[in-house]
Short mmCIF file of C-alpha atoms and ligand atoms in Angstrom, two decimals:
data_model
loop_
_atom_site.label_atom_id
_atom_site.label_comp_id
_atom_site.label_asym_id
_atom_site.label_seq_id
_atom_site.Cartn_x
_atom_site.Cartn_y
_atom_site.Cartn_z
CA UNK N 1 11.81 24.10 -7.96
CA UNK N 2 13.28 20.58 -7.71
CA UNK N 3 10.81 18.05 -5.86
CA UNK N 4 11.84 17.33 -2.69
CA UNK N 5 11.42 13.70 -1.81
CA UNK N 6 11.84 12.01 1.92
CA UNK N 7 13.43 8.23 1.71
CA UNK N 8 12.48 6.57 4.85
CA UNK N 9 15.10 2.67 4.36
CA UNK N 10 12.79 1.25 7.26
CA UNK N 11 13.65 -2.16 9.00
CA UNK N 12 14.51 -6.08 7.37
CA UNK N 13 14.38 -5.85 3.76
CA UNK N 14 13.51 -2.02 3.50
CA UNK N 15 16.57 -0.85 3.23
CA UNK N 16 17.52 -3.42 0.18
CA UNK N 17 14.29 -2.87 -1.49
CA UNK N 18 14.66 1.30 -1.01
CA UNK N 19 18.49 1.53 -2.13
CA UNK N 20 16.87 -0.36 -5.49
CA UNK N 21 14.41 2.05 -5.74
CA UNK N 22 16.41 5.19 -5.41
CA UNK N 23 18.49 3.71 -8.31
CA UNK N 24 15.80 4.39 -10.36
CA UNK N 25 15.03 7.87 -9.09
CA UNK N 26 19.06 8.37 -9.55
CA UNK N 27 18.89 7.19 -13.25
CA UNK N 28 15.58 9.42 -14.23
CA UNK N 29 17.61 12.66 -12.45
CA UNK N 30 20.41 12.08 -14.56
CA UNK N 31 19.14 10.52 -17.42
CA UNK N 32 15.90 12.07 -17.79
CA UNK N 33 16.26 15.81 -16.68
CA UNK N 34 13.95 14.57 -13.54
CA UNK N 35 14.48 17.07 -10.74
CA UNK N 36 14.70 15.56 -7.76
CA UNK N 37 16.26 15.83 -4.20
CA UNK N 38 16.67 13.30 -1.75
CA UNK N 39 17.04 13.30 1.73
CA UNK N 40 17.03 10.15 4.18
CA UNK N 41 14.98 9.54 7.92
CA UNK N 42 14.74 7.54 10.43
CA UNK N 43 11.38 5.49 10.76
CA UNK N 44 10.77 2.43 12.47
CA UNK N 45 13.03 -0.07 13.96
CA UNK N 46 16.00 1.74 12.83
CA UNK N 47 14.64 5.01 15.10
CA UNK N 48 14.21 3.27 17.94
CA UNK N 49 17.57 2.29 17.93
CA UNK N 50 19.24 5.52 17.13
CA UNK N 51 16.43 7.73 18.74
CA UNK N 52 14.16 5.40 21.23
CA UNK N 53 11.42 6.78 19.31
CA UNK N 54 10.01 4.76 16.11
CA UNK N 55 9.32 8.35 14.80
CA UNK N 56 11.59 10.94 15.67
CA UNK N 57 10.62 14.76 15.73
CA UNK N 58 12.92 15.48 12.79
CA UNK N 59 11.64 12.82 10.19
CA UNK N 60 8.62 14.20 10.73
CA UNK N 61 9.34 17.60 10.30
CA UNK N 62 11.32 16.12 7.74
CA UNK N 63 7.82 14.67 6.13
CA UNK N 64 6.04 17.94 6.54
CA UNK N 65 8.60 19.00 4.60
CA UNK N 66 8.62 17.05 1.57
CA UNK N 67 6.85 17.30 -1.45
CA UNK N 68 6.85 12.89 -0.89
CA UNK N 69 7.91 10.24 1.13
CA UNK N 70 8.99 6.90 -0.22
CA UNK N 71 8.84 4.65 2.46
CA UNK N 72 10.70 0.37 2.84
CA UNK N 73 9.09 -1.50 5.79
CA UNK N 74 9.32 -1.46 9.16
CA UNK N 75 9.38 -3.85 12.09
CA UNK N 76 10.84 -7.50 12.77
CA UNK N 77 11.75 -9.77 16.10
CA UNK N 78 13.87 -7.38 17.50
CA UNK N 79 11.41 -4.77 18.60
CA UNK N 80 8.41 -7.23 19.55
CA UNK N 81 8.71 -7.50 23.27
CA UNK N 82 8.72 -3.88 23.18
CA UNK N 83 5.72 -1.87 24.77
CA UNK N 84 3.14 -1.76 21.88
CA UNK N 85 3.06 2.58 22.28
CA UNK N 86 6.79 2.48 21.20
CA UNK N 87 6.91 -0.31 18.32
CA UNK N 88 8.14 0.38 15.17
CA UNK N 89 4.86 -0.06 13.67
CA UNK N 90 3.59 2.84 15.95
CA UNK N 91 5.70 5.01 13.79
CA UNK N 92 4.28 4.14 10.76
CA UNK N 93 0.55 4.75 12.11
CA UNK N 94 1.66 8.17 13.44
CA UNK N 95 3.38 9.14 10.29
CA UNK N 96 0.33 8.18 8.44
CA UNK N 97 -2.13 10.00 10.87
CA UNK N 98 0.21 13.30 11.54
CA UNK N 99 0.39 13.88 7.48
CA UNK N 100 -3.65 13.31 7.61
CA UNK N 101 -2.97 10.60 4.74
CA UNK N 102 -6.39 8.81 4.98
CA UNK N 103 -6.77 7.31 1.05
CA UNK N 104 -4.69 4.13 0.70
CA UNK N 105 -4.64 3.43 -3.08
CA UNK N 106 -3.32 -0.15 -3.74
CA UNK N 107 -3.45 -1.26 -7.17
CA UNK N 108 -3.99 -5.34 -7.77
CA UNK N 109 -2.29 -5.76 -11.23
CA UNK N 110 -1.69 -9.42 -12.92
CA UNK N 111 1.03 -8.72 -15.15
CA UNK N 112 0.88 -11.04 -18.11
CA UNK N 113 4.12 -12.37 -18.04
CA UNK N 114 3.48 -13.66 -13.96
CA UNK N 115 0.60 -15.15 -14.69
CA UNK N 116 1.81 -18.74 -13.76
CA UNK N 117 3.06 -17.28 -10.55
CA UNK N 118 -0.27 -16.89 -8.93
CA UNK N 119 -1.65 -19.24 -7.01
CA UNK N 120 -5.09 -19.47 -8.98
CA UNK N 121 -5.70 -20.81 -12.21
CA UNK N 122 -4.46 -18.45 -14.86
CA UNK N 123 -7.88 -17.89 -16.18
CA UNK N 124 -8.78 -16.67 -13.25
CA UNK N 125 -6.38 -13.73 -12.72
CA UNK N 126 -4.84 -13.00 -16.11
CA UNK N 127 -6.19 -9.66 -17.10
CA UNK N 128 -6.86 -8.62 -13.41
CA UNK N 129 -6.88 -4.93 -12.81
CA UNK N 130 -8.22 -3.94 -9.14
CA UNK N 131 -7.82 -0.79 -7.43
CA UNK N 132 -8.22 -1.57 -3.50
CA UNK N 133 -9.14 1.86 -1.33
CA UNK N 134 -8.61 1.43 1.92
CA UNK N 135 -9.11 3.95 4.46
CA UNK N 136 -6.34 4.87 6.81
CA UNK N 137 -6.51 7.11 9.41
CA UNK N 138 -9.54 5.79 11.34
CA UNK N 139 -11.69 2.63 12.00
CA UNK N 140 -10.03 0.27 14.22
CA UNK N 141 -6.58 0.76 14.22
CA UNK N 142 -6.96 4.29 16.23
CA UNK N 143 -10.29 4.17 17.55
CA UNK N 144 -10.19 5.02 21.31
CA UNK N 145 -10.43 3.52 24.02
CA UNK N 146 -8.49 0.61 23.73
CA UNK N 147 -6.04 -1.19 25.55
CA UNK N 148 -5.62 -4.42 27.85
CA UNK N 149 -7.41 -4.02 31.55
CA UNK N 150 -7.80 -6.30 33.94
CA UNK N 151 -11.40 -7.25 35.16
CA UNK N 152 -12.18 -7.68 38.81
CA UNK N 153 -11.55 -11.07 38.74
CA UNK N 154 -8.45 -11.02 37.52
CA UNK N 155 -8.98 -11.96 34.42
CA UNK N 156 -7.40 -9.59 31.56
CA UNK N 157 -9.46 -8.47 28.54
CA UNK N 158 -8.13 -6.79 25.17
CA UNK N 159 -10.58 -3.82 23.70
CA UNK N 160 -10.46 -2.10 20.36
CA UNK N 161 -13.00 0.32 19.43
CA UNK N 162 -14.45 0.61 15.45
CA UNK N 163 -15.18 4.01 15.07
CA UNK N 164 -15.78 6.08 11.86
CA UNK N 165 -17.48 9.60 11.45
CA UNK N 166 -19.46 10.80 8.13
CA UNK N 167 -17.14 12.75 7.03
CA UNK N 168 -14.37 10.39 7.32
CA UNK N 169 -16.48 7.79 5.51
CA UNK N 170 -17.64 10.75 2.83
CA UNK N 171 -13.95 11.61 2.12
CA UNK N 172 -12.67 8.11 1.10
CA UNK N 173 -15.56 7.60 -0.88
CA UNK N 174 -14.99 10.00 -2.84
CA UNK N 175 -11.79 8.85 -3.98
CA UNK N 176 -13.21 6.18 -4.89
CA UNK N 177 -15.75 7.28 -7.03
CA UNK N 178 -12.83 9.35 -8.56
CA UNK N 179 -10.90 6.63 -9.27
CA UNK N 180 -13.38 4.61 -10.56
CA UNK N 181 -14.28 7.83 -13.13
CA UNK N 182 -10.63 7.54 -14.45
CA UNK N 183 -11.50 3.20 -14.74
CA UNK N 184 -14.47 0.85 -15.92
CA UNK N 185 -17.14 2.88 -13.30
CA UNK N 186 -17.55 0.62 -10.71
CA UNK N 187 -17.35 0.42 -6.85
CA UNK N 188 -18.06 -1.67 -4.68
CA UNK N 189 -18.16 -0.84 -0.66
CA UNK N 190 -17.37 -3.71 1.71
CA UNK N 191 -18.40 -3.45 4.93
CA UNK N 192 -20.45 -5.96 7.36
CA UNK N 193 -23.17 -3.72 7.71
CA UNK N 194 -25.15 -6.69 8.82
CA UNK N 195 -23.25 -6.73 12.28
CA UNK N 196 -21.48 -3.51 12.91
CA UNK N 197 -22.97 -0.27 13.40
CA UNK N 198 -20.00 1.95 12.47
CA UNK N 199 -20.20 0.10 8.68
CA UNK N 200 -24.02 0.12 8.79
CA UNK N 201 -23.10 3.91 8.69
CA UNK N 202 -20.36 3.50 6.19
CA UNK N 203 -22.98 2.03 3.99
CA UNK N 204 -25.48 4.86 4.09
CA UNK N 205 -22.79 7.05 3.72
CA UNK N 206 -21.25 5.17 0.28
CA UNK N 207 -24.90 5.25 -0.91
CA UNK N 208 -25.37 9.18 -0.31
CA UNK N 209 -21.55 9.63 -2.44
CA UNK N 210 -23.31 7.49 -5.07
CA UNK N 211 -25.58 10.39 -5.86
CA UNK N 212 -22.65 12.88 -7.02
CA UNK N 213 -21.21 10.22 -9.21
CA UNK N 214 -24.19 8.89 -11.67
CA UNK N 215 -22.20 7.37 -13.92
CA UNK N 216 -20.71 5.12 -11.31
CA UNK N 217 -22.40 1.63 -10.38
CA UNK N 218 -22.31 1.46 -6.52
CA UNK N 219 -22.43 -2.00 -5.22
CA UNK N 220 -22.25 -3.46 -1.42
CA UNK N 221 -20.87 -7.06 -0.21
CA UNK N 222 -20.01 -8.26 2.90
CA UNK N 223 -16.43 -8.57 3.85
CA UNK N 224 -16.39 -12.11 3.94
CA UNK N 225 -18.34 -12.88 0.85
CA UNK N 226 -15.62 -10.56 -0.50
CA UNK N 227 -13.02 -12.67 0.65
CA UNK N 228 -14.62 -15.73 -1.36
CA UNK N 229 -15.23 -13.65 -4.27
CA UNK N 230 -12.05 -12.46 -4.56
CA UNK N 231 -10.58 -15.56 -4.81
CA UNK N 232 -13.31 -17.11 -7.28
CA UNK N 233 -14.06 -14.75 -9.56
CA UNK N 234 -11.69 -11.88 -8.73
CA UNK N 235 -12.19 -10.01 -11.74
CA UNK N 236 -15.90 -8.71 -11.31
CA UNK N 237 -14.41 -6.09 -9.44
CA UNK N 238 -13.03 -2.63 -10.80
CA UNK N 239 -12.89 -0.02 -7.54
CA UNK N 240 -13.36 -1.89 -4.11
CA UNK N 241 -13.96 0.58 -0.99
CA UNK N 242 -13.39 -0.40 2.18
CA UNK N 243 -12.34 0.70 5.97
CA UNK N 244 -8.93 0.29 7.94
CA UNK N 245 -8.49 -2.68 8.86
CA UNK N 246 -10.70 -4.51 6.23
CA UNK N 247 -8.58 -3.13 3.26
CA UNK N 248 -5.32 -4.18 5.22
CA UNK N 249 -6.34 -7.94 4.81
CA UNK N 250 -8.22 -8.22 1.75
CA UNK N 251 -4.97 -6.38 -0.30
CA UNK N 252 -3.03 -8.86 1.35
CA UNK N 253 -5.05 -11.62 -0.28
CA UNK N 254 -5.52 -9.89 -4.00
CA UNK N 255 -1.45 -9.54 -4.00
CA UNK N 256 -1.67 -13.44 -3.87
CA UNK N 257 -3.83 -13.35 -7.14
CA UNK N 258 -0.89 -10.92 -8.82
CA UNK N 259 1.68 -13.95 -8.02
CA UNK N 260 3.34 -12.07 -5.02
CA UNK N 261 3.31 -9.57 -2.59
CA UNK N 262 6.41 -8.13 -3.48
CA UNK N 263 4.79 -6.85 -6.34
CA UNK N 264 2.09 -4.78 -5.39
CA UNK N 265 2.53 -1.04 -4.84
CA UNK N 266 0.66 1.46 -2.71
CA UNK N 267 0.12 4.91 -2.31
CA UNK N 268 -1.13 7.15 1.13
CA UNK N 269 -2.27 10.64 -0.02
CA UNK N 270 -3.95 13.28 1.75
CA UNK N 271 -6.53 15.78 0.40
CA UNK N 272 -3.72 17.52 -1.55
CA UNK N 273 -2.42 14.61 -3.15
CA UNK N 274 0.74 14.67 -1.14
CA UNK N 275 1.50 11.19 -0.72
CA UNK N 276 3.89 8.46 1.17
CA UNK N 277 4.85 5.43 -1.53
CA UNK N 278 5.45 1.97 -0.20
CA UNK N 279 5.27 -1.34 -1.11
CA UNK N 280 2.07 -3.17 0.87
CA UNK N 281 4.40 -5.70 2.45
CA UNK N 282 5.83 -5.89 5.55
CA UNK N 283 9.77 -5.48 6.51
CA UNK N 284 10.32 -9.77 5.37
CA UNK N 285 12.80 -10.54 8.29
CA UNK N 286 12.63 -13.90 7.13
CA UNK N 287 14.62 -12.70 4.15
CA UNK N 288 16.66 -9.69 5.30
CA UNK N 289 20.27 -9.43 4.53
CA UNK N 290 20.17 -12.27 1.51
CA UNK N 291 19.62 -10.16 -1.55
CA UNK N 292 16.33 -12.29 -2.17
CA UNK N 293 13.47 -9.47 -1.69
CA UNK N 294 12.01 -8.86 -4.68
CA UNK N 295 12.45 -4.70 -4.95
CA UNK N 296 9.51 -4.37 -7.79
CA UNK N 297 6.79 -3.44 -5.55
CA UNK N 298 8.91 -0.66 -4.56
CA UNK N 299 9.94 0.74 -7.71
CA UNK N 300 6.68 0.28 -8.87
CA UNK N 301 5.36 2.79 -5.71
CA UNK N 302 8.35 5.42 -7.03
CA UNK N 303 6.04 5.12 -10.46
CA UNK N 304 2.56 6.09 -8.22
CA UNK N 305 4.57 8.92 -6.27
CA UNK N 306 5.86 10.18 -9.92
CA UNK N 307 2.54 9.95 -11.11
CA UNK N 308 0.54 10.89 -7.79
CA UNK N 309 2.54 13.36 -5.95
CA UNK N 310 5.13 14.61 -8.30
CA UNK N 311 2.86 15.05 -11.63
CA UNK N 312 5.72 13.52 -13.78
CA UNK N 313 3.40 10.95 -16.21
CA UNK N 314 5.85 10.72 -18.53
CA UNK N 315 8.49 9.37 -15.66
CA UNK N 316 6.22 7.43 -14.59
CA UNK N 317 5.04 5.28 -17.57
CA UNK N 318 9.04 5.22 -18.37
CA UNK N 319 9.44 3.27 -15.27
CA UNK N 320 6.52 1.13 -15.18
CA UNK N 321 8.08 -0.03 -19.02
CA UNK N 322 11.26 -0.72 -17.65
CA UNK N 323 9.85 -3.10 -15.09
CA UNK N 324 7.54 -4.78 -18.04
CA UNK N 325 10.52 -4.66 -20.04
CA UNK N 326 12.53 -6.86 -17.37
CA UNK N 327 9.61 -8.80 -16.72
CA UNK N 328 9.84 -9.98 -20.24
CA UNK N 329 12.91 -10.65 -20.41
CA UNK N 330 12.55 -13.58 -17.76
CA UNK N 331 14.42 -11.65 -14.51
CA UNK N 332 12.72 -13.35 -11.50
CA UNK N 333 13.05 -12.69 -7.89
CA UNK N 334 12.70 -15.76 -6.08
CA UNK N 335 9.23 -15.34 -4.87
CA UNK N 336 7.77 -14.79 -8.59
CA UNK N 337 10.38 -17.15 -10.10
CA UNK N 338 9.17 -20.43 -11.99
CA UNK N 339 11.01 -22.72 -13.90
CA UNK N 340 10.69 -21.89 -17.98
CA UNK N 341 12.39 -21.31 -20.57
CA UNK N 342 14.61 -18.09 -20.50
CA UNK N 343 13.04 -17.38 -17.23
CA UNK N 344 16.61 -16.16 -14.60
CA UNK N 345 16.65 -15.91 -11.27
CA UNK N 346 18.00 -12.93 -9.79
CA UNK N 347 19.01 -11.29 -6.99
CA UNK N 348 17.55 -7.98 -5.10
CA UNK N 349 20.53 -5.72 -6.60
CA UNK N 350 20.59 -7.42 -10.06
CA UNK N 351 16.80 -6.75 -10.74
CA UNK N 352 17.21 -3.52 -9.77
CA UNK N 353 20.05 -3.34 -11.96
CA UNK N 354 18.13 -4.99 -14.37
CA UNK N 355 15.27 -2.33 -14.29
CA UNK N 356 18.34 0.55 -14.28
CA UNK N 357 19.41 -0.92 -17.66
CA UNK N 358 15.77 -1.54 -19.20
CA UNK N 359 15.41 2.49 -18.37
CA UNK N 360 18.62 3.14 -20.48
CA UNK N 361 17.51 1.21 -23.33
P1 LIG L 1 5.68 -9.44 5.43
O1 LIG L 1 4.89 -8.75 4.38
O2 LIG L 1 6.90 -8.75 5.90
O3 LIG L 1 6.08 -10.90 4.93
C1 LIG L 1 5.11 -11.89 4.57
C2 LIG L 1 5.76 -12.91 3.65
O4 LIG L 1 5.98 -12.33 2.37
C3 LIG L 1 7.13 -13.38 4.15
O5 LIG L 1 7.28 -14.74 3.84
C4 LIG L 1 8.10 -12.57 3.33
O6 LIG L 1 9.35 -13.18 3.12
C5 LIG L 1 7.36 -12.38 2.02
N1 LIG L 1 7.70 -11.11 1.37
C6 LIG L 1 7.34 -9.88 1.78
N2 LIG L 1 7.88 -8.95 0.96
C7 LIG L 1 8.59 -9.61 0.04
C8 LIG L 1 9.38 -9.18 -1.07
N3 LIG L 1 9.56 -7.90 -1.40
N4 LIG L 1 9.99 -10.14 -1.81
C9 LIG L 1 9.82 -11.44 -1.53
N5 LIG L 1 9.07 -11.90 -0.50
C10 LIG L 1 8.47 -10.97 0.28
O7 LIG L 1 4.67 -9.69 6.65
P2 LIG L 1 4.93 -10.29 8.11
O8 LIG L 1 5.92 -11.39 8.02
O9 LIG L 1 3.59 -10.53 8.64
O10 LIG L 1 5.56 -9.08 8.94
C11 LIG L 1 6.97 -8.89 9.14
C12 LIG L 1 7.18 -7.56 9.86
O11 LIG L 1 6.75 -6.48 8.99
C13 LIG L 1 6.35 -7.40 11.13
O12 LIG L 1 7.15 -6.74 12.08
C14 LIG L 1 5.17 -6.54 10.71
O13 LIG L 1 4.63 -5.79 11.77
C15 LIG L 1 5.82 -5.65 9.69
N6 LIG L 1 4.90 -5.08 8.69
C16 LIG L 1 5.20 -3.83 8.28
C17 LIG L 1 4.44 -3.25 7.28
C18 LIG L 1 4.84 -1.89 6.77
O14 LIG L 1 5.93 -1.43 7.09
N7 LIG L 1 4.02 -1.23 5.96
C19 LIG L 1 3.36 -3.95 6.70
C20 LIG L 1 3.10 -5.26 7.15
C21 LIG L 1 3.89 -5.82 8.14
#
């Protein structure tokens, strides 16, 4: 039965980086005997303008549906003054809590050839191999109550709660200990167990996973040592661990160590393994509409969902070549471009092109 695979364009630069990425998908179905069909939603921005909702019934039905999502971006100016129940970034948090997709799995690779392009010293980085597991259906981006209420004198005051249950904790961590089976056997938990509860918990909970994995070293840091670290000496780290809203910012910072963020993938999987694919930044409405974005993180998530969701190895690793294969060759986006010899800056279509023709041979 062909794999059924939900393409949600997004807001800003999603829908550039997405049509890229279903090139790809279009060239394996017809190239490679990959069975595949494709069907587009609404998420986002894009909803609330056609629907009013940033996730409407049907792409969500839609989801259920599919055997994968593969997901732009979502959000920019236009919907910010909106209330913040009905924001296009609402409909990505719903999406991710309705399908129950709680591990976040977002690789930090240095490829050789963008070594320069980081921002640290390329002893530093080149070689770097980090697998970031963020949690992400709890902690405190839906812990309840929250809101904004107004005190009796008048004054207003903003509340989140940090929540997170054992079993919540138990079930990421054990993804990570999986992951770090299949890699050099480490993990280490961040957490600031020193002044929240809910991670104090975390910890104790990480420790008790430890025990089912005894070939796996189990270390703790705090998140801001782990901030430091992981710009000094990023690559003591194999598997990192860590809840909501900490993994959000600390993948944020290791995509700087890979040279940029537009080429870090990421994938959302429940306890199946069925998955939503997505590149781990943001809908770029500095840089919609101008054919600058670079569209490799994306592709590079169509290579986790073949691998993740869609058990299609072989597609995978045929995709990942092709974007090694046009990293070689000196095709730069703008954000990982640096002058060199034989190095060309590109466009968004043209390194998507690019990537087409690399998987051609
Ligand atoms: P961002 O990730 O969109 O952009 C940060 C910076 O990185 C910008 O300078 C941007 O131009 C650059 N950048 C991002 N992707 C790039 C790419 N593929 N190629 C080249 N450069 C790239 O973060 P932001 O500016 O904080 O947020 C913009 C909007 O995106 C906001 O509305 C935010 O809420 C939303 N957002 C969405 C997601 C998501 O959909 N998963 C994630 C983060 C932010």
């Amino acid at each position: 039965m062909s794999n059924k695979v939900l393409v949600l364009p997004g807001d800003g630069i999603g829908p550039e980086i997405v049509a890229e990425a279903v090139k790809v998908l279009d060239v394996l179905a017809t190239e490679f005997d990959l069975d595949i069909n494709l069907d587009n939603g609404l998420i986002g921005g894009a909803a609330i303008d056609a629907t009013g909702n940033p996730l409407p019934d049907e792409t969500l039905k839609n989801a259920r549906y599919a055997d994968a999502i593969l997901l732009g971006a979502v959000g920019g100016p236009k919907w910010e003054s909106l209330d913040i129940a009905i924001r296009p970034e609402k409909g990505l948090l719903k999406i991710r809590s309705e399908l129950d997709l709680f591990a976040n799995l977002r690789p930090a690779l240095t490829a050789p050839q963008l070594v320069e392009a980081s921002a640290l010293r390329s002893e530093v980085v080149s070689g770097l191999d980090i697998m970031i597991v963020r949690e992400l259906t709890g902690g405190i981006y839906f812990g309840q109550p929250r809101g904004i209420r107004e005190l009796e004198n008048g004054e207003k005051q903003g509340f989140n709660t940090l929540i997170y249950s054992e079993s919540e904790i138990r079930r990421i961590g054990h993804v990570a200990f999986e992951a770090a089976m299949k890699r050099d056997r480490r993990v280490c938990s961040i957490d600031k167990a020193n002044v929240l509860e809910a991670t104090e918990l975390w910890r104790d909970v990480m420790d008790e996973v430890a025990k089912d994995y005894p070939d796996v070293e189990l270390s703790h840091m705090y998140v801001d040592n782990a901030a430091m670290q992981l710009v000094r000496t990023p690559k003591q780290f194999d598997v990192m661990v860590t809840t909501n809203m900490f993994g959000d910012i600390l993948s944020d910072l290791a995509s700087m160590l890979t040279g940029s963020i537009g080429m870090l993938p990421s994938a959302s999987l429940d306890k199946e393994g069925k998955g939503m694919y997505e590149p781990i930044h943001g809908s770029a409405p500095d840089i919609a509409g101008q054919n600058i974005a670079n569209p490799l993180a994306t592709i590079l998530s169509v290579a986790m969902m073949l691998r993740y969701s869609l058990g299609e190895e072989k597609q995978a690793e045929r995709v990942e070549q092709a974007v090694d294969a046009v990293l070689t060759a000196g095709y730069r986006t703008p954000d990982i471009y640096s002058e060199g010899e034989g190095m060309r800056k590109v466009g968004t279509i043209e390194m998507g092109d690019a990537v087409v023709a690399a998987l051609k041979g």
